[in-house]
Amino acid sequence: MASNDRTTKAQRREAARAKAKAMREEQERRDKRARLTRRALIGAAVVGVAGVGGTMYVQSRNRPHLSGGTIVSAKANTSGVPGPVLSDASWTYGGSLEPGSTASAATIVEIFFDYSCHFCAYFENLHHDEITSLVESGDVTVVLRPSKLLRSSWTDMAMNAMGVVLDEQPEASFAFHAALMTLFARIFDTKDQSMATVANIVAAATEAGVSAEVSAGFDAAIKENRYAAWTALGDQTLKNYGVNATPTVLVAGQRTDLNSIGTPTGLTDLIRAGGVAG
């Protein structure tokens, strides 16, 4: 009996060690993502990439005051714009990961981004798990506001692929958005322009749960630039808000200093504190 008890204790110790190791490794991954994002976002300049080259877009230190915090009610409902997309080119997730969903009385988090912006990709990679939890719990409604600020052809490729997913498999769009950002972060970090292909977008879509039948339509949509009207609408909204750099994040209508939320729980901490760091 004593032997069995010793075996049980040994098994428990081993399980505890394995759990502690897994927790350490997960924390190390989170810390690494946080360090990368803090390094990327430090200072006043926000840099983007045209193509996958090195064109720099610098944000002015004298930033205009932004005011948001509202979600338009009407859909775009026009050719060249995906079905779930609203009249200002945005789409939402709130209370669920279905595009077009909103959560009652939730904090509105607006993210202005460009699929060719590596800082946008770093922001997404750092906060994706956190945003997922906040959306599913109903604590926030996320409003994604796309643009082609950096004038890159990669943005056209990504927007057209996302347009197909929003129209044909919308339930996979949240995961696909994150997968596109992860892919671009890899392209940027390796400086390997040969990775910027439809085939790699399809592979990212597969990882995100997009069906082969849906992703098979990416190539035609990209060649046709099927969703060009959506991109143009996003650019117009960017101008209407006076946004001149990406990523720009508004929490409860106010611009947020990204350095102040540069941890995997930064958004959650800010929202629970009931304030906005800007």
CSV table of C-alpha atoms in Angstrom, one decimal:
chain,number,residue,atom,x,y,z
A,1,MET,CA,0.0,0.0,0.0
A,2,ALA,CA,2.9,2.3,0.9
A,3,SER,CA,4.5,1.6,-2.4
A,4,ASN,CA,1.4,2.6,-4.3
A,5,ASP,CA,1.2,5.8,-2.3
A,6,ARG,CA,4.8,6.6,-3.2
A,7,THR,CA,4.1,6.0,-6.9
A,8,THR,CA,1.1,8.2,-6.8
A,9,LYS,CA,3.1,11.0,-5.2
A,10,ALA,CA,5.8,10.6,-7.8
A,11,GLN,CA,3.2,10.8,-10.5
A,12,ARG,CA,1.8,13.9,-9.0
A,13,ARG,CA,5.2,15.5,-8.7
A,14,GLU,CA,6.0,14.7,-12.3
A,15,ALA,CA,2.6,16.2,-13.4
A,16,ALA,CA,3.3,19.3,-11.4
A,17,ARG,CA,6.7,19.7,-12.9
A,18,ALA,CA,5.3,19.2,-16.4
A,19,LYS,CA,2.6,21.8,-15.7
A,20,ALA,CA,5.1,24.3,-14.3
A,21,LYS,CA,7.4,23.8,-17.3
A,22,ALA,CA,4.4,24.4,-19.7
A,23,MET,CA,3.5,27.5,-17.8
A,24,ARG,CA,7.1,28.8,-17.9
A,25,GLU,CA,7.3,28.2,-21.6
A,26,GLU,CA,4.0,29.9,-22.3
A,27,GLN,CA,5.1,32.9,-20.2
A,28,GLU,CA,8.4,33.0,-22.1
A,29,ARG,CA,6.5,33.1,-25.4
A,30,ARG,CA,4.2,35.9,-24.1
A,31,ASP,CA,7.2,37.8,-22.8
A,32,LYS,CA,9.0,37.5,-26.1
A,33,ARG,CA,5.9,38.8,-28.0
A,34,ALA,CA,5.6,41.7,-25.5
A,35,ARG,CA,9.3,42.6,-26.0
A,36,LEU,CA,9.0,42.5,-29.7
A,37,THR,CA,6.0,44.8,-29.7
A,38,ARG,CA,7.4,47.2,-27.2
A,39,ARG,CA,10.6,47.4,-29.2
A,40,ALA,CA,8.6,47.9,-32.4
A,41,LEU,CA,6.2,50.6,-31.0
A,42,ILE,CA,8.7,52.6,-28.9
A,43,GLY,CA,9.1,56.3,-29.9
A,44,ALA,CA,6.8,58.5,-31.8
A,45,ALA,CA,7.4,57.1,-35.3
A,46,VAL,CA,5.1,54.5,-36.7
A,47,VAL,CA,6.7,52.7,-39.7
A,48,GLY,CA,5.1,50.8,-42.5
A,49,VAL,CA,6.2,48.9,-45.5
A,50,ALA,CA,5.3,49.4,-49.1
A,51,GLY,CA,5.4,46.0,-50.7
A,52,VAL,CA,7.8,44.2,-48.5
A,53,GLY,CA,10.6,46.7,-49.1
A,54,GLY,CA,11.5,49.5,-46.7
A,55,THR,CA,9.5,52.6,-47.4
A,56,MET,CA,8.9,54.5,-44.2
A,57,TYR,CA,5.8,56.3,-43.2
A,58,VAL,CA,6.3,58.6,-40.2
A,59,GLN,CA,3.6,59.7,-37.8
A,60,SER,CA,3.8,63.3,-36.7
A,61,ARG,CA,4.4,64.0,-33.1
A,62,ASN,CA,1.6,66.6,-33.2
A,63,ARG,CA,-1.2,64.1,-33.6
A,64,PRO,CA,-4.7,65.4,-34.1
A,65,HIS,CA,-7.2,64.5,-31.4
A,66,LEU,CA,-9.4,61.6,-32.4
A,67,SER,CA,-12.9,60.9,-31.2
A,68,GLY,CA,-14.7,57.7,-32.0
A,69,GLY,CA,-16.6,55.2,-29.9
A,70,THR,CA,-19.5,54.7,-32.3
A,71,ILE,CA,-20.5,52.0,-34.7
A,72,VAL,CA,-22.5,52.8,-37.8
A,73,SER,CA,-25.7,50.9,-38.1
A,74,ALA,CA,-26.0,50.5,-41.9
A,75,LYS,CA,-24.2,48.0,-44.0
A,76,ALA,CA,-22.3,49.1,-47.1
A,77,ASN,CA,-24.6,46.8,-49.2
A,78,THR,CA,-22.8,47.6,-52.5
A,79,SER,CA,-20.8,45.8,-55.1
A,80,GLY,CA,-17.1,45.2,-54.2
A,81,VAL,CA,-17.7,45.3,-50.5
A,82,PRO,CA,-18.2,42.0,-48.4
A,83,GLY,CA,-21.7,41.4,-47.1
A,84,PRO,CA,-20.9,41.8,-43.3
A,85,VAL,CA,-19.1,45.1,-43.9
A,86,LEU,CA,-20.6,48.4,-42.7
A,87,SER,CA,-21.0,51.6,-44.6
A,88,ASP,CA,-17.6,52.9,-43.3
A,89,ALA,CA,-15.7,49.8,-44.4
A,90,SER,CA,-15.5,48.4,-40.9
A,91,TRP,CA,-16.6,45.1,-39.5
A,92,THR,CA,-17.3,44.1,-36.0
A,93,TYR,CA,-17.0,41.3,-33.5
A,94,GLY,CA,-18.7,41.5,-30.1
A,95,GLY,CA,-20.0,38.6,-27.9
A,96,SER,CA,-19.0,36.1,-30.6
A,97,LEU,CA,-16.5,35.7,-33.3
A,98,GLU,CA,-19.2,36.1,-36.0
A,99,PRO,CA,-18.6,39.2,-38.1
A,100,GLY,CA,-21.3,41.8,-37.6
A,101,SER,CA,-21.9,40.8,-34.0
A,102,THR,CA,-21.9,43.4,-31.2
A,103,ALA,CA,-22.1,43.2,-27.4
A,104,SER,CA,-24.5,45.4,-25.6
A,105,ALA,CA,-22.9,47.9,-23.2
A,106,ALA,CA,-19.4,46.7,-24.2
A,107,THR,CA,-16.4,48.9,-24.5
A,108,ILE,CA,-15.8,49.7,-28.1
A,109,VAL,CA,-12.2,49.1,-29.3
A,110,GLU,CA,-11.5,50.4,-32.8
A,111,ILE,CA,-8.4,49.3,-34.6
A,112,PHE,CA,-7.2,51.2,-37.7
A,113,PHE,CA,-4.8,48.9,-39.6
A,114,ASP,CA,-3.2,48.1,-43.0
A,115,TYR,CA,-2.4,44.5,-43.8
A,116,SER,CA,1.0,45.7,-45.1
A,117,CYS,CA,1.9,47.3,-41.7
A,118,HIS,CA,4.2,45.2,-39.7
A,119,PHE,CA,3.5,47.1,-36.5
A,120,CYS,CA,-0.2,46.2,-37.0
A,121,ALA,CA,0.9,42.6,-37.4
A,122,TYR,CA,3.0,42.8,-34.2
A,123,PHE,CA,0.0,44.4,-32.3
A,124,GLU,CA,-2.3,41.6,-33.5
A,125,ASN,CA,0.1,38.8,-32.6
A,126,LEU,CA,0.6,40.3,-29.1
A,127,HIS,CA,-3.1,40.9,-28.3
A,128,HIS,CA,-4.9,38.2,-30.4
A,129,ASP,CA,-5.6,35.8,-27.5
A,130,GLU,CA,-6.6,38.7,-25.2
A,131,ILE,CA,-8.9,40.2,-27.8
A,132,THR,CA,-10.5,36.8,-28.4
A,133,SER,CA,-11.3,36.5,-24.7
A,134,LEU,CA,-12.6,40.0,-24.4
A,135,VAL,CA,-14.8,39.6,-27.5
A,136,GLU,CA,-16.2,36.2,-26.5
A,137,SER,CA,-16.9,37.4,-22.9
A,138,GLY,CA,-18.9,40.4,-24.2
A,139,ASP,CA,-16.5,42.9,-22.6
A,140,VAL,CA,-15.6,44.6,-25.9
A,141,THR,CA,-16.9,45.0,-29.3
A,142,VAL,CA,-14.0,45.2,-31.7
A,143,VAL,CA,-14.3,47.4,-34.8
A,144,LEU,CA,-11.7,46.6,-37.5
A,145,ARG,CA,-11.0,49.5,-39.7
A,146,PRO,CA,-8.9,48.5,-42.8
A,147,SER,CA,-7.0,50.8,-45.2
A,148,LYS,CA,-4.3,50.9,-47.8
A,149,LEU,CA,-2.4,53.6,-46.1
A,150,LEU,CA,0.9,52.2,-47.2
A,151,ARG,CA,-0.1,51.8,-50.9
A,152,SER,CA,1.2,48.2,-51.0
A,153,SER,CA,0.0,45.6,-53.4
A,154,TRP,CA,0.1,43.1,-50.5
A,155,THR,CA,-2.8,45.0,-49.0
A,156,ASP,CA,-4.8,44.3,-52.2
A,157,MET,CA,-4.0,40.6,-52.0
A,158,ALA,CA,-5.0,40.4,-48.3
A,159,MET,CA,-8.1,42.5,-48.6
A,160,ASN,CA,-9.4,40.4,-51.6
A,161,ALA,CA,-8.7,37.1,-49.8
A,162,MET,CA,-10.5,38.5,-46.6
A,163,GLY,CA,-13.4,39.7,-48.7
A,164,VAL,CA,-13.9,36.1,-50.0
A,165,VAL,CA,-13.8,34.7,-46.5
A,166,LEU,CA,-16.2,37.3,-45.2
A,167,ASP,CA,-18.7,36.6,-48.0
A,168,GLU,CA,-18.3,32.8,-48.2
A,169,GLN,CA,-17.2,31.6,-44.7
A,170,PRO,CA,-17.6,34.5,-42.3
A,171,GLU,CA,-17.3,32.3,-39.2
A,172,ALA,CA,-13.6,31.8,-40.1
A,173,SER,CA,-12.9,35.5,-40.7
A,174,PHE,CA,-11.7,36.3,-37.2
A,175,ALA,CA,-9.1,33.6,-37.2
A,176,PHE,CA,-8.1,34.4,-40.8
A,177,HIS,CA,-7.5,38.0,-40.0
A,178,ALA,CA,-5.0,36.9,-37.4
A,179,ALA,CA,-3.4,34.4,-39.8
A,180,LEU,CA,-2.9,37.1,-42.4
A,181,MET,CA,-1.2,39.3,-39.8
A,182,THR,CA,1.1,36.4,-38.7
A,183,LEU,CA,2.0,35.7,-42.3
A,184,PHE,CA,2.9,39.3,-42.9
A,185,ALA,CA,5.0,39.5,-39.7
A,186,ARG,CA,7.0,36.5,-41.1
A,187,ILE,CA,7.4,38.1,-44.5
A,188,PHE,CA,8.6,41.3,-42.9
A,189,ASP,CA,10.9,39.8,-40.4
A,190,THR,CA,12.6,37.6,-42.9
A,191,LYS,CA,12.6,40.3,-45.6
A,192,ASP,CA,11.7,37.5,-48.0
A,193,GLN,CA,9.4,39.0,-50.7
A,194,SER,CA,9.1,35.6,-52.3
A,195,MET,CA,6.8,34.6,-49.5
A,196,ALA,CA,4.2,37.2,-50.5
A,197,THR,CA,2.2,34.7,-52.6
A,198,VAL,CA,-1.4,33.5,-53.0
A,199,ALA,CA,-0.2,30.0,-52.1
A,200,ASN,CA,1.0,31.3,-48.7
A,201,ILE,CA,-2.3,33.1,-48.2
A,202,VAL,CA,-4.1,29.9,-48.9
A,203,ALA,CA,-1.9,28.0,-46.5
A,204,ALA,CA,-2.6,30.6,-43.8
A,205,ALA,CA,-6.3,30.3,-44.5
A,206,THR,CA,-6.1,26.6,-44.1
A,207,GLU,CA,-4.5,27.0,-40.7
A,208,ALA,CA,-7.3,29.4,-39.8
A,209,GLY,CA,-10.0,26.8,-40.7
A,210,VAL,CA,-11.0,28.2,-44.1
A,211,SER,CA,-12.2,25.4,-46.3
A,212,ALA,CA,-10.3,24.5,-49.5
A,213,GLU,CA,-13.4,25.3,-51.5
A,214,VAL,CA,-13.4,28.9,-50.2
A,215,SER,CA,-9.7,29.5,-50.5
A,216,ALA,CA,-9.7,28.2,-54.0
A,217,GLY,CA,-11.4,31.4,-54.9
A,218,PHE,CA,-8.6,33.7,-53.6
A,219,ASP,CA,-6.6,33.7,-56.8
A,220,ALA,CA,-9.5,34.9,-59.1
A,221,ALA,CA,-10.6,37.5,-56.5
A,222,ILE,CA,-7.0,38.9,-56.3
A,223,LYS,CA,-6.5,39.0,-60.0
A,224,GLU,CA,-9.8,40.8,-60.5
A,225,ASN,CA,-9.2,43.1,-57.5
A,226,ARG,CA,-12.8,42.2,-56.7
A,227,TYR,CA,-13.0,44.1,-53.5
A,228,ALA,CA,-11.2,47.3,-54.6
A,229,ALA,CA,-14.3,49.3,-53.6
A,230,TRP,CA,-14.0,48.1,-50.0
A,231,THR,CA,-10.3,49.2,-49.9
A,232,ALA,CA,-11.2,52.6,-51.3
A,233,LEU,CA,-14.0,53.0,-48.7
A,234,GLY,CA,-11.6,52.2,-45.9
A,235,ASP,CA,-9.2,54.8,-47.2
A,236,GLN,CA,-11.9,57.4,-47.1
A,237,THR,CA,-12.9,56.5,-43.6
A,238,LEU,CA,-9.2,56.8,-42.6
A,239,LYS,CA,-9.2,60.4,-44.0
A,240,ASN,CA,-12.5,61.2,-42.3
A,241,TYR,CA,-11.1,60.3,-38.9
A,242,GLY,CA,-7.8,62.2,-39.7
A,243,VAL,CA,-5.8,59.0,-39.0
A,244,ASN,CA,-2.3,59.3,-40.5
A,245,ALA,CA,-0.6,56.2,-39.2
A,246,THR,CA,-1.3,52.5,-38.4
A,247,PRO,CA,-2.0,50.9,-36.1
A,248,THR,CA,-4.2,53.5,-34.4
A,249,VAL,CA,-6.3,52.1,-31.6
A,250,LEU,CA,-9.3,53.9,-30.0
A,251,VAL,CA,-10.6,52.6,-26.7
A,252,ALA,CA,-14.0,54.0,-25.7
A,253,GLY,CA,-13.5,56.6,-28.4
A,254,GLN,CA,-10.1,57.9,-27.3
A,255,ARG,CA,-6.7,57.3,-28.9
A,256,THR,CA,-4.6,54.8,-26.8
A,257,ASP,CA,-0.9,55.0,-26.4
A,258,LEU,CA,0.3,51.6,-27.7
A,259,ASN,CA,3.4,51.6,-25.5
A,260,SER,CA,1.1,51.8,-22.4
A,261,ILE,CA,-0.6,48.5,-23.4
A,262,GLY,CA,2.4,46.7,-24.7
A,263,THR,CA,1.8,43.5,-22.7
A,264,PRO,CA,-0.4,40.5,-23.5
A,265,THR,CA,-3.0,41.8,-21.0
A,266,GLY,CA,-2.6,45.5,-21.7
A,267,LEU,CA,-6.0,46.1,-23.2
A,268,THR,CA,-7.7,44.2,-20.4
A,269,ASP,CA,-5.9,46.1,-17.7
A,270,LEU,CA,-6.7,49.4,-19.4
A,271,ILE,CA,-10.4,48.6,-19.7
A,272,ARG,CA,-10.7,47.2,-16.2
A,273,ALA,CA,-9.0,50.3,-14.8
A,274,GLY,CA,-11.8,52.3,-16.5
A,275,GLY,CA,-9.4,54.8,-18.1
A,276,VAL,CA,-7.7,55.4,-21.4
A,277,ALA,CA,-3.9,56.0,-21.6
A,278,GLY,CA,-3.3,58.4,-24.5
